[in-house]
Tab-separated table of C-alpha atoms in Angstrom:
chain	number	residue	atom	x	y	z
A	1	MET	CA	-10.483	-238.347	6.822
A	2	SER	CA	-7.864	-240.291	4.940
A	3	ALA	CA	-7.702	-241.195	1.274
A	4	TYR	CA	-10.934	-242.533	-0.105
A	5	LEU	CA	-11.962	-245.471	-2.189
A	6	ARG	CA	-14.822	-245.578	-4.624
A	7	LEU	CA	-17.657	-248.101	-4.653
A	8	ARG	CA	-20.008	-248.878	-7.502
A	9	ALA	CA	-22.990	-251.212	-7.773
A	10	VAL	CA	-22.924	-253.387	-10.900
A	11	PRO	CA	-25.482	-255.975	-12.053
A	12	PRO	CA	-23.789	-259.419	-11.889
A	13	PRO	CA	-24.465	-260.302	-15.552
A	14	ALA	CA	-22.591	-257.147	-16.577
A	15	LEU	CA	-19.435	-257.904	-14.554
A	16	ARG	CA	-16.253	-258.679	-16.430
A	17	ASN	CA	-13.022	-260.061	-15.013
A	18	SER	CA	-11.034	-257.262	-16.616
A	19	ALA	CA	-9.375	-254.426	-14.720
A	20	LYS	CA	-9.824	-252.118	-17.730
A	21	TRP	CA	-13.548	-252.887	-17.899
A	22	LEU	CA	-13.950	-252.427	-14.129
A	23	GLU	CA	-12.083	-249.095	-14.246
A	24	ARG	CA	-14.523	-247.898	-16.921
A	25	CYS	CA	-17.361	-248.494	-14.431
A	26	PHE	CA	-16.077	-245.441	-12.592
A	27	GLU	CA	-16.004	-243.083	-15.563
A	28	GLY	CA	-18.303	-240.156	-14.967
A	29	ASP	CA	-18.548	-240.896	-11.233
A	30	ALA	CA	-22.304	-240.166	-11.273
A	31	LYS	CA	-23.256	-243.395	-9.516
A	32	THR	CA	-20.082	-243.823	-7.490
A	33	VAL	CA	-20.054	-243.724	-3.690
A	34	ARG	CA	-16.852	-242.393	-2.139
A	35	ARG	CA	-15.843	-243.793	1.213
A	36	TYR	CA	-12.834	-243.255	3.361
A	37	ARG	CA	-10.381	-246.071	3.929
A	38	ASP	CA	-10.159	-245.284	7.639
A	39	GLN	CA	-13.785	-246.407	7.832
A	40	GLU	CA	-12.310	-249.924	7.620
A	41	ARG	CA	-11.086	-249.556	11.213
A	42	ILE	CA	-14.698	-249.315	12.351
A	43	TYR	CA	-15.646	-252.688	10.849
A	44	ALA	CA	-12.484	-254.794	10.599
A	45	GLY	CA	-12.435	-256.225	14.134
A	46	ALA	CA	-16.167	-255.860	14.653
A	47	PRO	CA	-16.571	-257.889	17.879
A	48	PRO	CA	-19.534	-255.896	19.302
A	49	HIS	CA	-22.121	-258.046	17.510
A	50	PRO	CA	-22.892	-261.752	17.141
A	51	PRO	CA	-20.313	-263.854	15.273
A	52	VAL	CA	-21.115	-264.775	11.696
A	53	ARG	CA	-19.652	-267.354	9.353
A	54	CYS	CA	-17.889	-265.189	6.814
A	55	ARG	CA	-17.141	-261.976	8.723
A	56	PRO	CA	-18.983	-259.540	6.442
A	57	GLY	CA	-17.726	-256.665	8.602
A	58	ALA	CA	-14.273	-257.191	7.122
A	59	GLN	CA	-15.743	-256.839	3.614
A	60	VAL	CA	-17.546	-253.506	4.044
A	61	VAL	CA	-14.682	-251.287	2.904
A	62	LEU	CA	-11.672	-253.287	1.723
A	63	GLY	CA	-13.041	-256.792	1.196
A	64	GLY	CA	-13.645	-258.548	-2.083
A	65	ARG	CA	-11.941	-260.608	-4.749
A	66	PRO	CA	-8.976	-258.705	-6.178
A	67	VAL	CA	-8.777	-258.010	-9.901
A	68	PHE	CA	-5.186	-257.049	-10.621
A	69	ARG	CA	-4.202	-254.341	-13.054
A	70	ALA	CA	-1.548	-254.616	-15.742
A	71	ASP	CA	0.597	-252.215	-13.687
A	72	ARG	CA	1.228	-254.295	-10.549
A	73	HIS	CA	2.280	-251.150	-8.666
A	74	LYS	CA	-1.324	-249.974	-8.691
A	75	PRO	CA	-3.691	-251.435	-6.090
A	76	PRO	CA	-6.155	-254.028	-7.400
A	77	LEU	CA	-9.836	-253.405	-7.883
A	78	LEU	CA	-12.053	-255.448	-5.560
A	79	VAL	CA	-15.309	-257.228	-6.395
A	80	LEU	CA	-17.972	-258.427	-3.962
A	81	THR	CA	-20.493	-260.856	-5.397
A	82	ALA	CA	-24.208	-260.167	-5.034
A	83	ALA	CA	-24.337	-262.782	-2.235
A	84	GLN	CA	-21.459	-261.109	-0.379
A	85	THR	CA	-23.150	-257.751	-0.863
A	86	ARG	CA	-26.315	-259.114	0.784
A	87	GLN	CA	-24.250	-260.385	3.723
A	88	VAL	CA	-22.549	-257.008	4.142
A	89	ALA	CA	-25.916	-255.236	3.929
A	90	GLY	CA	-27.291	-257.536	6.639
A	91	PHE	CA	-24.271	-256.869	8.818
A	92	LEU	CA	-24.639	-253.094	8.466
A	93	VAL	CA	-28.371	-253.181	9.256
A	94	THR	CA	-27.729	-254.935	12.575
A	95	ALA	CA	-24.408	-253.293	13.474
A	96	ASP	CA	-24.385	-251.082	16.562
A	97	PHE	CA	-22.346	-248.112	15.357
A	98	ASP	CA	-21.671	-246.790	18.861
A	99	ALA	CA	-20.233	-250.147	19.944
A	100	LEU	CA	-18.129	-250.330	16.791
A	101	TRP	CA	-16.926	-246.764	17.386
A	102	ASP	CA	-15.980	-247.561	20.985
A	103	PHE	CA	-13.876	-250.459	19.746
A	104	ALA	CA	-12.062	-248.386	17.066
A	105	ARG	CA	-11.926	-244.889	18.598
A	106	ASP	CA	-8.476	-245.213	20.192
A	107	ALA	CA	-6.945	-246.065	16.817
A	108	LEU	CA	-8.829	-243.316	14.962
A	109	LEU	CA	-8.854	-240.286	17.251
A	110	PRO	CA	-5.111	-239.530	17.115
A	111	ARG	CA	-5.390	-239.209	13.323
A	112	TYR	CA	-8.242	-236.666	13.568
A	113	GLY	CA	-7.309	-234.224	16.315
A	114	GLY	CA	-7.532	-236.402	19.419
A	115	THR	CA	-10.221	-236.330	22.084
A	116	ALA	CA	-10.815	-232.595	21.550
A	117	ALA	CA	-12.212	-233.425	18.116
A	118	GLU	CA	-14.055	-236.606	19.111
A	119	SER	CA	-17.552	-235.259	18.603
A	120	GLU	CA	-16.764	-234.023	15.093
A	121	THR	CA	-14.847	-237.201	14.211
A	122	TRP	CA	-17.611	-239.446	15.559
A	123	GLY	CA	-20.141	-237.456	13.525
A	124	ALA	CA	-18.164	-237.842	10.302
A	125	PHE	CA	-17.753	-241.592	10.765
A	126	ALA	CA	-21.389	-242.027	11.842
A	127	ALA	CA	-22.553	-240.201	8.694
A	128	ALA	CA	-20.254	-242.377	6.561
A	129	HIS	CA	-21.686	-245.468	8.287
A	130	GLN	CA	-25.217	-244.385	7.363
A	131	GLU	CA	-24.175	-243.772	3.749
A	132	LEU	CA	-22.518	-247.190	3.523
A	133	ARG	CA	-25.559	-248.807	5.118
A	134	ALA	CA	-27.880	-247.154	2.572
A	135	PHE	CA	-25.583	-247.985	-0.364
A	136	TYR	CA	-25.296	-251.668	0.545
A	137	ALA	CA	-29.009	-251.989	1.363
A	138	ARG	CA	-29.994	-250.470	-2.002
A	139	THR	CA	-27.398	-252.534	-3.848
A	140	ALA	CA	-28.479	-255.784	-2.155
A	141	GLU	CA	-32.142	-254.981	-2.822
A	142	HIS	CA	-31.357	-254.765	-6.547
A	143	GLY	CA	-29.279	-257.963	-6.462
A	144	ASP	CA	-26.146	-256.153	-7.600
A	145	ALA	CA	-22.466	-256.816	-6.969
A	146	VAL	CA	-20.048	-254.155	-5.690
A	147	VAL	CA	-16.851	-253.016	-7.390
A	148	LYS	CA	-14.283	-251.065	-5.343
A	149	TRP	CA	-11.476	-248.890	-6.644
A	150	LEU	CA	-8.769	-248.341	-4.050
A	151	PRO	CA	-6.819	-245.106	-4.023
A	152	GLU	CA	-3.318	-244.966	-5.405
A	153	ALA	CA	-0.765	-245.356	-2.631
């Protein structure tokens, strides 16, 4: 899979609007979940389920309020509030992964070996979907926000 991003659950009272502080959340990596940016293709369009007000599918991987770094050439960190995290968790619980895969497969397969590698590619994305689902469910259950660190370009 492509370059990854890192996700971290953070209690809302602990959040700071500082890129330096948010970067320090990822030191040690012990509680960090790594997810692949191509996973965004699975959720971004997301028409195979009922429409919702704020499109939480678009927030699963790359969504959130940007917190810009001092070096503007580096990608921003992203923050989802606890409420947005609950919406994303709800979306992932009800999402039909096979329908989402069917919608995104044509864009993804050429990057991962084509139709000959579909079973393996589907398996990798399905496993990542389950990990994201568990991460967001656990995070929402604790009432935490999510901080995302995008990879360097």
